[in-house]
Short mmCIF file of C-alpha atoms and ligand atoms in Angstrom, two decimals:
data_model
loop_
_atom_site.label_atom_id
_atom_site.label_comp_id
_atom_site.label_asym_id
_atom_site.label_seq_id
_atom_site.Cartn_x
_atom_site.Cartn_y
_atom_site.Cartn_z
CA MET A 44 128.93 84.46 124.25
CA LYS A 45 127.79 85.51 127.98
CA ASN A 46 125.92 82.74 129.73
CA LYS A 47 123.04 85.02 131.97
CA THR A 48 120.05 86.15 130.90
CA THR A 49 119.89 89.62 131.49
CA VAL A 50 116.98 91.27 132.87
CA ILE A 51 116.72 94.20 131.08
CA SER A 52 115.78 97.17 133.26
CA GLU A 53 112.88 99.51 133.61
CA ASP A 54 115.65 102.37 133.50
CA GLN A 55 117.25 100.87 130.47
CA LEU A 56 113.29 100.28 128.78
CA LYS A 57 112.28 103.88 129.69
CA LEU A 58 115.30 105.07 127.56
CA GLN A 59 114.26 102.84 125.09
CA LEU A 60 110.70 104.77 125.35
CA ASP A 61 111.94 108.50 125.32
CA PHE A 62 113.96 107.19 121.62
CA CYS A 63 109.90 106.59 121.03
CA HIS A 64 108.66 109.74 122.28
CA LYS A 65 112.02 111.27 120.27
CA THR A 66 111.06 109.61 117.20
CA ALA A 67 107.44 110.85 117.23
CA ALA A 68 108.37 114.15 117.94
CA TYR A 69 110.71 114.19 114.74
CA TRP A 70 107.75 113.52 112.31
CA ARG A 71 105.58 115.74 114.27
CA GLU A 72 107.44 118.51 113.29
CA GLN A 73 107.29 118.02 109.66
CA SER A 74 103.45 117.07 110.23
CA VAL A 75 103.89 113.69 108.69
CA THR A 76 102.16 110.80 110.23
CA PRO A 77 105.10 107.89 108.99
CA LEU A 78 103.39 104.42 108.18
CA ALA A 79 105.98 101.07 108.59
CA TYR A 80 105.26 97.94 106.95
CA VAL A 81 106.46 94.79 109.69
CA GLU A 82 106.62 91.11 107.41
CA THR A 83 106.70 88.15 109.48
CA TYR A 84 108.47 84.96 108.47
CA GLY A 85 108.95 81.47 110.44
CA CYS A 86 106.65 80.51 113.55
CA GLN A 87 104.47 81.86 116.23
CA GLN A 88 107.52 82.82 117.91
CA ASN A 89 108.12 85.99 115.25
CA GLU A 90 104.43 86.09 115.19
CA ALA A 91 105.21 87.17 118.61
CA ASP A 92 107.99 89.32 118.49
CA SER A 93 105.84 90.84 115.39
CA GLU A 94 103.17 92.65 117.55
CA ARG A 95 106.10 94.13 120.08
CA ILE A 96 107.12 95.68 117.05
CA ARG A 97 104.43 96.86 115.54
CA GLY A 98 103.94 98.14 119.64
CA MET A 99 107.38 100.36 119.09
CA LEU A 100 106.50 102.10 116.15
CA ILE A 101 103.26 102.91 117.38
CA GLU A 102 105.18 104.06 119.93
CA CYS A 103 107.63 105.90 117.62
CA GLY A 104 104.19 107.43 115.84
CA TYR A 105 103.78 104.85 112.82
CA GLY A 106 100.83 104.03 110.92
CA ILE A 107 100.49 100.36 109.99
CA THR A 108 100.14 99.70 106.26
CA ASP A 109 100.42 96.31 104.75
CA THR A 110 102.30 97.15 102.15
CA ALA A 111 106.30 98.51 101.45
CA GLU A 112 105.79 100.38 98.77
CA GLY A 113 105.27 103.90 100.07
CA ALA A 114 106.23 102.99 103.41
CA ASP A 115 108.67 104.96 105.31
CA VAL A 116 109.86 101.74 107.09
CA VAL A 117 110.30 98.02 106.12
CA VAL A 118 111.16 95.74 108.76
CA MET A 119 112.01 91.87 107.79
CA ASN A 120 111.24 89.56 110.23
CA THR A 121 112.87 87.05 109.57
CA CYS A 122 113.37 82.84 109.62
CA ALA A 123 116.32 80.58 109.20
CA ILE A 124 115.18 77.43 109.97
CA ARG A 125 115.83 76.01 106.80
CA GLU A 126 117.50 77.05 103.40
CA HIS A 127 114.31 77.82 101.78
CA ALA A 128 113.08 79.72 104.17
CA GLU A 129 116.24 82.41 103.82
CA GLN A 130 116.37 81.83 99.62
CA ARG A 131 112.56 84.06 100.08
CA VAL A 132 114.24 87.00 102.10
CA PHE A 133 117.23 87.44 100.03
CA GLY A 134 114.63 86.99 96.89
CA ASN A 135 112.16 89.85 99.06
CA LEU A 136 115.18 91.83 100.16
CA GLY A 137 116.27 92.63 97.05
CA ALA A 138 112.57 93.50 95.54
CA LEU A 139 112.61 96.22 98.55
CA THR A 140 115.64 98.19 96.24
CA HIS A 141 112.88 99.15 93.67
CA THR A 142 110.10 100.18 96.43
CA LYS A 143 113.52 102.13 98.41
CA ARG A 144 114.38 103.50 95.02
CA ARG A 145 110.16 105.03 94.42
CA HIS A 146 110.89 106.48 98.29
CA PRO A 147 114.21 107.26 99.31
CA GLY A 148 113.41 108.44 102.32
CA GLN A 149 112.50 104.20 102.77
CA LYS A 150 114.40 102.63 105.76
CA ILE A 151 114.38 99.28 105.80
CA PHE A 152 115.61 97.06 108.44
CA LEU A 153 116.49 92.89 108.96
CA CYS A 154 115.91 90.99 112.41
CA GLY A 155 114.83 87.81 113.52
CA CYS A 156 116.51 84.58 113.18
CA MET A 157 118.96 85.03 110.58
CA ALA A 158 119.79 87.79 111.97
CA GLY A 159 121.78 85.81 114.67
CA GLN A 160 124.20 84.54 112.21
CA THR A 161 127.19 85.74 110.86
CA VAL A 162 127.16 84.50 107.60
CA VAL A 163 123.90 86.51 106.71
CA THR A 164 125.16 89.46 108.43
CA ASP A 165 128.03 89.78 106.70
CA ARG A 166 126.29 89.45 103.09
CA ILE A 167 123.87 92.23 104.15
CA LYS A 168 127.03 94.67 104.87
CA ASN A 169 128.57 93.29 101.86
CA SER A 170 126.12 93.63 99.25
CA TYR A 171 122.63 94.49 100.08
CA HIS A 172 123.84 98.35 101.20
CA HIS A 173 119.37 99.09 101.25
CA VAL A 174 119.20 97.77 103.91
CA ASP A 175 120.05 100.37 107.12
CA GLY A 176 119.95 98.19 110.38
CA VAL A 177 120.09 94.50 111.34
CA PHE A 178 119.48 93.60 114.69
CA SER A 179 119.10 90.03 116.18
CA THR A 180 116.66 88.05 118.49
CA HIS A 181 118.57 89.42 121.47
CA HIS A 182 118.63 93.26 120.69
CA LEU A 183 114.90 93.43 119.70
CA TRP A 184 114.30 95.25 122.52
CA GLN A 185 116.74 98.33 121.23
CA PHE A 186 114.97 98.69 118.22
CA PRO A 187 113.22 102.05 119.38
CA GLU A 188 116.84 103.47 119.64
CA ILE A 189 118.34 101.88 116.41
CA LEU A 190 115.66 103.03 114.56
CA TRP A 191 116.05 106.58 116.13
CA ARG A 192 120.06 106.06 115.28
CA VAL A 193 119.08 104.99 111.36
CA LEU A 194 116.88 108.28 111.34
CA ASN A 195 119.07 110.60 112.84
CA GLN A 196 123.27 109.58 111.97
CA LYS A 197 122.33 108.39 108.49
CA LYS A 198 124.96 105.46 108.83
CA ARG A 199 124.14 102.33 109.21
CA VAL A 200 123.84 100.41 112.29
CA PHE A 201 124.12 96.87 113.43
CA TYR A 202 123.03 95.01 116.28
CA ILE A 203 123.80 91.34 116.03
CA GLU A 204 126.57 90.50 119.01
CA ASP A 205 125.62 87.11 120.38
CA GLU A 206 124.39 86.60 123.90
CA ALA A 207 122.71 84.18 125.62
CA GLY A 208 119.57 86.48 125.67
CA SER A 209 117.89 88.85 127.97
CA ILE A 210 113.49 88.90 128.78
CA ALA A 211 112.11 92.98 128.41
CA GLU A 212 108.97 92.86 130.17
CA GLY A 213 106.48 95.83 129.43
CA LEU A 214 107.78 96.16 125.66
CA PRO A 215 104.83 98.02 123.59
CA GLN A 216 102.84 95.26 121.98
CA HIS A 217 100.57 95.94 118.73
CA ARG A 218 98.26 92.20 118.33
CA ASP A 219 96.58 92.29 115.18
CA ASN A 220 93.96 89.47 116.45
CA THR A 221 92.72 90.05 119.87
CA LEU A 222 90.38 87.25 119.87
CA LYS A 223 93.57 84.57 119.98
CA ALA A 224 96.06 86.15 121.39
CA TRP A 225 100.06 84.70 121.81
CA VAL A 226 101.88 84.66 124.70
CA SER A 227 105.57 83.43 125.12
CA ILE A 228 106.11 82.13 128.55
CA MET A 229 110.15 81.31 127.32
CA TYR A 230 112.41 82.27 124.84
CA GLY A 231 115.29 80.34 123.27
CA CYS A 232 116.57 76.41 123.84
CA ASN A 233 118.64 74.38 125.63
CA ASN A 234 118.52 71.44 123.23
CA PHE A 235 120.34 71.89 120.31
CA CYS A 236 118.57 68.98 118.36
CA THR A 237 121.84 68.68 115.82
CA TYR A 238 119.75 69.87 112.15
CA CYS A 239 118.79 72.78 114.50
CA ILE A 240 119.55 76.43 114.21
CA VAL A 241 117.09 77.79 116.36
CA PRO A 242 120.13 77.29 119.95
CA TYR A 243 121.81 80.02 118.09
CA VAL A 244 119.92 82.23 116.89
CA ARG A 245 117.75 82.88 119.75
CA GLY A 246 119.76 82.07 122.55
CA ARG A 247 119.31 79.88 126.45
CA GLU A 248 116.40 79.41 127.57
CA ARG A 249 114.81 81.33 129.98
CA SER A 250 111.46 81.41 131.57
CA ARG A 251 108.89 84.48 131.84
CA LYS A 252 108.11 84.69 136.04
CA PRO A 253 104.32 83.12 136.41
CA GLU A 254 103.21 86.53 137.90
CA ASP A 255 104.24 88.27 134.83
CA ILE A 256 102.22 85.80 132.25
CA LEU A 257 99.88 85.76 134.60
CA ALA A 258 99.19 89.62 134.22
CA GLU A 259 99.12 89.78 130.74
CA CYS A 260 96.33 86.63 130.65
CA ARG A 261 94.39 88.12 132.92
CA ALA A 262 94.19 91.25 131.12
CA LEU A 263 93.77 89.80 127.53
CA ILE A 264 90.95 87.44 129.17
CA GLU A 265 89.53 91.16 130.20
CA GLY A 266 89.81 92.57 127.42
CA GLY A 267 87.39 89.63 125.18
CA THR A 268 90.56 87.49 124.65
CA ARG A 269 89.33 83.81 123.47
CA GLU A 270 92.17 81.71 123.17
CA ILE A 271 95.33 82.16 124.25
CA THR A 272 98.37 79.76 122.95
CA LEU A 273 101.56 79.09 125.46
CA LEU A 274 104.44 80.14 123.06
CA GLY A 275 108.09 78.61 123.92
CA GLN A 276 110.69 76.51 121.71
CA ASN A 277 109.70 73.81 124.68
CA VAL A 278 107.17 74.68 126.69
CA ASN A 279 107.58 72.12 128.98
CA SER A 280 111.15 72.77 130.12
CA TYR A 281 108.89 75.86 131.35
CA GLY A 282 110.50 77.37 135.16
CA LYS A 283 113.34 75.08 135.13
CA ASP A 284 115.39 77.51 135.08
CA LEU A 285 113.23 80.52 138.06
CA GLU A 286 113.37 79.36 141.70
CA CYS A 287 109.53 80.06 141.43
CA GLY A 288 108.46 76.43 142.22
CA MET A 289 106.13 76.03 139.32
CA ASP A 290 106.13 73.73 136.32
CA PHE A 291 104.45 74.21 132.98
CA ALA A 292 101.45 71.97 134.33
CA ASP A 293 101.28 74.33 137.45
CA LEU A 294 101.25 77.17 134.68
CA LEU A 295 98.55 75.71 133.28
CA GLU A 296 96.59 75.11 135.98
CA ALA A 297 97.42 78.56 137.27
CA ILE A 298 96.04 80.32 134.02
CA CYS A 299 92.59 78.36 133.88
CA ALA A 300 91.85 79.06 137.61
CA MET A 301 90.96 82.85 136.58
CA ASP A 302 87.21 83.49 135.56
CA GLY A 303 85.93 83.66 131.70
CA ASP A 304 84.78 81.85 128.61
CA PHE A 305 88.28 80.67 127.21
CA LEU A 306 90.87 77.94 125.86
CA VAL A 307 94.25 77.97 126.46
CA ARG A 308 96.28 76.11 123.89
CA PHE A 309 100.15 76.43 123.75
CA MET A 310 103.36 74.56 121.63
CA THR A 311 105.59 73.50 121.46
CA SER A 312 105.86 70.07 123.71
CA HIS A 313 109.46 68.49 123.50
CA PRO A 314 108.04 64.73 123.97
CA ARG A 315 111.54 63.91 125.99
CA ASP A 316 109.86 66.74 128.52
CA ALA A 317 106.45 65.87 127.76
CA SER A 318 105.25 64.21 131.34
CA LYS A 319 102.16 62.47 132.97
CA LYS A 320 101.62 65.48 134.81
CA LEU A 321 101.35 67.57 132.05
CA PHE A 322 98.68 64.96 130.34
CA ASP A 323 96.75 65.00 133.29
CA THR A 324 96.45 68.20 133.93
CA MET A 325 95.18 68.47 130.12
CA ALA A 326 92.67 65.80 130.90
CA ARG A 327 91.54 67.00 133.83
CA ASN A 328 91.28 70.50 132.67
CA PRO A 329 88.52 71.62 130.42
CA LYS A 330 89.69 74.73 129.50
CA ILE A 331 93.10 73.67 127.83
CA ALA A 332 92.52 72.58 124.47
CA LYS A 333 92.31 68.92 123.53
CA GLN A 334 94.63 69.47 120.96
CA LEU A 335 98.99 68.38 121.16
CA HIS A 336 101.68 69.54 119.45
CA LEU A 337 104.22 66.88 119.95
CA PRO A 338 107.11 66.55 117.18
CA PHE A 339 108.60 63.36 116.79
CA GLN A 340 110.83 63.76 114.03
CA SER A 341 111.96 60.14 112.88
CA GLY A 342 110.87 56.73 114.01
CA SER A 343 113.66 55.85 114.02
CA SER A 344 115.70 54.95 117.81
CA ARG A 345 118.59 55.35 115.63
CA VAL A 346 118.16 58.46 113.99
CA LEU A 347 116.63 60.53 116.93
CA LYS A 348 119.84 59.43 118.71
CA ALA A 349 121.65 61.15 115.88
CA MET A 350 119.73 63.87 116.05
CA ASN A 351 120.30 64.83 119.63
CA ARG A 352 116.29 64.07 120.97
CA HIS A 353 117.19 62.03 123.95
CA TYR A 354 113.39 59.99 123.35
CA ASP A 355 113.47 57.02 121.44
CA ARG A 356 110.21 55.29 119.24
CA GLU A 357 109.00 53.83 122.36
CA ILE A 358 108.71 56.44 124.15
CA TYR A 359 107.31 58.56 122.50
CA LEU A 360 104.36 55.54 121.82
CA GLU A 361 104.04 54.88 125.38
CA LYS A 362 103.72 59.01 126.61
CA VAL A 363 101.19 59.42 123.50
CA ARG A 364 98.97 55.86 124.47
CA TYR A 365 98.97 57.37 127.73
CA ALA A 366 97.40 60.64 126.54
CA LYS A 367 95.35 59.22 124.26
CA SER A 368 94.17 56.59 126.80
CA LEU A 369 93.55 60.37 129.15
CA MET A 370 91.33 61.80 125.91
CA PRO A 371 90.39 60.15 123.47
CA GLU A 372 89.54 62.78 121.42
CA LEU A 373 93.19 64.78 121.77
CA VAL A 374 94.45 65.92 118.57
CA LEU A 375 97.18 65.23 117.88
CA THR A 376 99.60 67.05 115.03
CA SER A 377 103.95 66.81 114.45
CA ASP A 378 106.75 67.63 112.75
CA VAL A 379 108.90 65.62 110.67
CA ILE A 380 112.01 65.43 108.87
CA VAL A 381 112.46 63.03 105.95
CA GLY A 382 116.39 62.94 104.89
CA PHE A 383 118.69 63.17 108.01
CA PRO A 384 121.85 62.62 106.95
CA GLY A 385 121.75 59.01 107.05
CA GLU A 386 118.63 57.94 107.61
CA THR A 387 118.55 54.53 105.60
CA GLU A 388 115.11 53.40 103.79
CA GLU A 389 114.42 50.69 107.09
CA GLU A 390 114.41 53.58 108.86
CA PHE A 391 112.23 56.01 106.40
CA GLU A 392 110.15 53.03 106.88
CA GLU A 393 110.09 53.29 110.30
CA THR A 394 108.64 57.15 110.41
CA LEU A 395 106.11 55.97 108.37
CA SER A 396 105.02 53.05 110.47
CA LEU A 397 104.85 55.27 113.16
CA ILE A 398 102.82 57.68 111.59
CA GLU A 399 100.21 54.58 110.89
CA GLU A 400 100.50 53.78 114.66
CA VAL A 401 99.60 57.31 115.96
CA ARG A 402 97.73 58.31 113.33
CA TYR A 403 98.21 61.99 113.51
CA ASP A 404 95.47 64.86 112.27
CA ALA A 405 97.68 66.65 110.35
CA LEU A 406 101.57 66.74 110.57
CA PHE A 407 104.20 69.44 109.34
CA THR A 408 106.84 67.21 106.70
CA PHE A 409 109.94 68.52 105.94
CA ILE A 410 113.38 67.91 103.86
CA PHE A 411 115.98 68.01 106.32
CA SER A 412 117.83 71.20 105.51
CA PRO A 413 121.87 71.51 106.18
CA ARG A 414 122.44 74.78 108.80
CA PRO A 415 125.55 76.29 108.44
CA GLY A 416 127.04 76.09 112.35
CA THR A 417 125.47 73.03 112.93
CA PRO A 418 126.48 69.17 113.91
CA ALA A 419 124.37 67.49 110.86
CA ALA A 420 125.25 69.55 108.76
CA SER A 421 128.64 67.88 108.65
CA MET A 422 127.46 64.46 108.65
CA ASP A 423 127.99 62.64 106.08
CA ASP A 424 124.70 62.66 104.03
CA PRO A 425 125.08 60.18 101.30
CA THR A 426 121.17 60.17 99.93
CA PRO A 427 120.64 61.89 96.71
CA ARG A 428 118.07 64.81 96.99
CA GLU A 429 115.59 63.00 94.07
CA GLU A 430 115.85 59.88 96.62
CA LYS A 431 114.75 62.23 99.59
CA ASN A 432 112.45 63.80 97.39
CA ARG A 433 110.66 60.47 96.98
CA ARG A 434 110.43 59.66 100.83
CA PHE A 435 108.44 62.92 101.34
CA ASP A 436 106.37 62.13 98.54
CA LYS A 437 105.56 58.61 100.50
CA LEU A 438 104.36 60.70 103.83
CA CYS A 439 102.74 62.65 101.93
CA ALA A 440 100.30 60.77 100.48
CA LEU A 441 100.03 58.39 103.72
CA GLN A 442 99.56 61.52 106.10
CA ASN A 443 97.20 62.95 103.41
CA ARG A 444 94.92 59.51 103.43
CA ILE A 445 94.96 59.99 107.26
CA SER A 446 93.78 63.24 107.69
CA GLU A 447 90.68 62.78 105.15
CA GLU A 448 90.01 59.40 107.27
CA ILE A 449 89.92 61.52 110.42
CA HIS A 450 87.98 64.53 108.81
CA SER A 451 85.40 62.12 107.33
CA GLY A 452 84.21 61.17 110.97
CA TYR A 453 83.82 64.22 112.45
CA VAL A 454 80.59 63.78 109.58
CA GLY A 455 77.13 63.70 111.10
CA ARG A 456 78.72 65.83 114.91
CA THR A 457 78.41 68.89 116.08
CA PHE A 458 80.98 70.63 117.74
CA ARG A 459 81.81 73.48 120.50
CA CYS A 460 83.67 76.03 117.56
CA LEU A 461 84.65 79.66 118.12
CA VAL A 462 83.91 82.16 115.34
CA ASP A 463 86.98 83.36 114.34
CA GLY A 464 86.79 85.19 110.91
CA ARG A 465 85.40 85.36 107.63
CA ASP A 466 87.58 83.93 104.17
CA LYS A 467 85.49 85.14 101.03
CA ASP A 468 81.39 83.67 101.31
CA THR A 469 82.41 82.10 104.51
CA LEU A 470 82.99 81.92 108.18
CA THR A 471 85.58 80.17 110.04
CA ALA A 472 86.06 78.95 113.11
CA ARG A 473 88.22 76.04 114.98
CA THR A 474 87.03 72.84 117.00
CA GLU A 475 88.22 72.69 120.17
CA GLY A 476 91.42 70.67 118.51
CA GLY A 477 92.21 73.42 116.27
CA ARG A 478 90.59 71.96 113.09
CA LEU A 479 89.33 74.29 110.79
CA VAL A 480 85.45 74.58 109.90
CA ARG A 481 83.75 76.83 107.19
CA PHE A 482 80.03 77.28 107.50
CA ALA A 483 77.68 79.97 105.85
CA GLY A 484 77.19 82.70 108.38
CA ASP A 485 76.22 86.15 109.37
CA ASP A 486 79.34 88.23 111.01
CA SER A 487 78.15 88.90 113.98
CA LEU A 488 78.95 85.60 114.53
CA ILE A 489 82.62 86.31 114.71
CA GLY A 490 83.77 86.45 118.42
CA SER A 491 82.13 83.51 120.58
CA TYR A 492 81.27 80.07 120.41
CA HIS A 493 78.67 78.22 118.83
CA ASN A 494 77.90 74.92 117.97
CA ILE A 495 78.53 73.60 114.34
CA THR A 496 76.88 70.59 113.09
CA ILE A 497 80.24 68.97 110.20
CA THR A 498 78.32 68.45 106.60
CA GLY A 499 81.72 67.63 104.85
CA SER A 500 85.30 67.12 104.98
CA THR A 501 88.66 67.38 102.90
CA THR A 502 91.63 66.34 103.39
CA TRP A 503 92.84 69.93 105.09
CA SER A 504 89.12 71.60 106.62
CA LEU A 505 85.71 70.22 107.84
CA THR A 506 82.63 73.03 106.19
CA GLY A 507 79.28 72.76 108.32
CA GLU A 508 76.11 74.18 109.47
CA LEU A 509 75.27 76.44 112.56
CA THR A 510 73.02 74.17 115.00
CA LEU A 511 69.95 76.59 115.51
CA THR A 512 69.75 74.16 119.62
CA ASN A 513 72.44 76.49 120.60
N1 SAH B 157 111.11 74.00 119.01
C1 SAH B 157 110.19 73.23 118.03
C2 SAH B 157 110.96 72.84 116.75
C3 SAH B 157 110.75 74.48 116.17
S1 SAH B 157 111.24 74.11 114.39
C4 SAH B 157 110.47 71.70 118.58
O1 SAH B 157 111.71 70.98 119.01
O2 SAH B 157 109.25 70.55 118.54
C5 SAH B 157 109.72 73.65 113.22
C6 SAH B 157 110.24 72.39 113.07
O3 SAH B 157 111.32 72.50 111.51
C7 SAH B 157 110.95 71.36 113.73
O4 SAH B 157 109.99 70.31 114.65
C8 SAH B 157 111.12 70.18 112.09
O5 SAH B 157 111.04 69.63 112.38
C9 SAH B 157 110.96 71.45 111.31
N2 SAH B 157 113.43 71.69 111.26
C10 SAH B 157 114.14 72.22 112.07
N3 SAH B 157 115.67 72.83 111.04
C11 SAH B 157 115.40 71.82 110.65
C12 SAH B 157 116.26 71.56 109.22
N4 SAH B 157 116.91 72.02 109.09
N5 SAH B 157 115.69 71.00 108.46
C13 SAH B 157 114.43 70.61 108.11
N6 SAH B 157 113.49 70.72 109.10
C14 SAH B 157 114.43 71.14 110.60
FE1 SF4 B 158 115.31 73.42 117.54
FE2 SF4 B 158 115.38 71.22 119.25
FE3 SF4 B 158 115.72 73.39 119.70
FE4 SF4 B 158 113.29 72.26 119.00
S1 SF4 B 158 114.06 71.58 120.45
S2 SF4 B 158 113.91 74.55 118.58
S3 SF4 B 158 113.35 71.32 117.07
S4 SF4 B 158 116.69 72.67 119.53
FE1 F3S B 159 112.21 80.25 111.86
FE2 F3S B 159 113.06 81.73 114.09
FE3 F3S B 159 110.96 80.27 114.24
S1 F3S B 159 114.25 79.83 113.08
S2 F3S B 159 110.65 78.51 112.66
S3 F3S B 159 111.47 81.89 112.64
S4 F3S B 159 112.01 80.49 115.82
#
């Protein structure tokens, strides 16, 4: 693997745009408007990448469709975080043999985090012959060239060489939602938590230049975006690889200095790097949503060490206490893994007691899934699956009770919420803390902030009424 971040030059990007225009001309000559379908698995990072893939496809003359049936191009943007995620992709990929049979010109591409693993690409090469092109996250910016080659050379194309990673500014981008936008501020991860595949498939940590991020945010705000979510695997280490004198808290401050009625959110924060300065900046700044996703993974210091997380239970709890003391309304969410190799019953109980102590608004809960090539995959793991399932169920029951209790405390209170869409017969809105509120109202409310009084709650969401004194 190369170690240094590559900055993709303007010339290289122009070459890709030339491929886009050649592809658009190829279809124009046949008087066809081709259709493309992009299916996204995994996290917001992949969602953001899919917006770029759609942008490139539009530049290549494609219309975007929401089904693989009849599409001229299908792109599967995949996730490798757990075995289950990979199985789903392989299942859905298998089903594409039928759509391709019905539409023989269909070109199928697989990209994203699974495409960064040799075991996966070997399997595609050998057993999934209907897949025309595979490219890892490092080669995303070369998609126009890959597409052109597949269309013209009539052979399968693999862009999967392992790299430290690159930064490509100025790629076309098609956002699904302009009201709420993702902005990647950095790519990759250097942490190598022992269970995690991400550093292997997304390369080393690399930050975008502040001026590029600020220009993107400014354009979004001027275009009517009301919520910007800054993305990175570990946003708190933003800027460490640049010599720009700006850390993540400074970047937040610079974004909030822009005029406009908007909120900034961010994810994910690694607890080790979540600094007092970050919490002070959040507390001071009304444009930063009082919401924090701070994955703890385990409540046991021994397990945290085995996970290579670089904090222990007490350090984590201390940070949470500090953040809550500054921001009593803070909505806290987290990720937790049950059944890490060697986790004892007592250690699992420590996870439960940490959850009781912090009282998260919501948790993303996972059972450990061994990822080939990561250190944890070869650790001794004597706990049977049924026992892990039992722990998992117990943890979920605890969290559901807490979420329900916290949500019922919303009832009778009024919150300023961004109305973001319609789901069947109700409008949907989000509180500043990101909680989902359903209420009755007219579509004309979508896109702006309104005061909503909460009238009911469940484990997962809230119901409310528009406050007329708005
Ligand atoms: N960068 C983020 C997390 C990215 S992955 C962070 O460090 O917090 C999202 C979540 O998936 C992780 O927080 C972890 O809880 C879970 N996860 C990652 N690898 C896993 C594995 N091998 N088995 C089960 N859960 C895993
Ligand atoms: Fe994975 Fe850890 Fe990096 Fe998060 S910080 S992406 S869990 S290695
Ligand atoms: Fe999955 Fe890759 Fe995100 S492995 S969770 S899509 S960074």
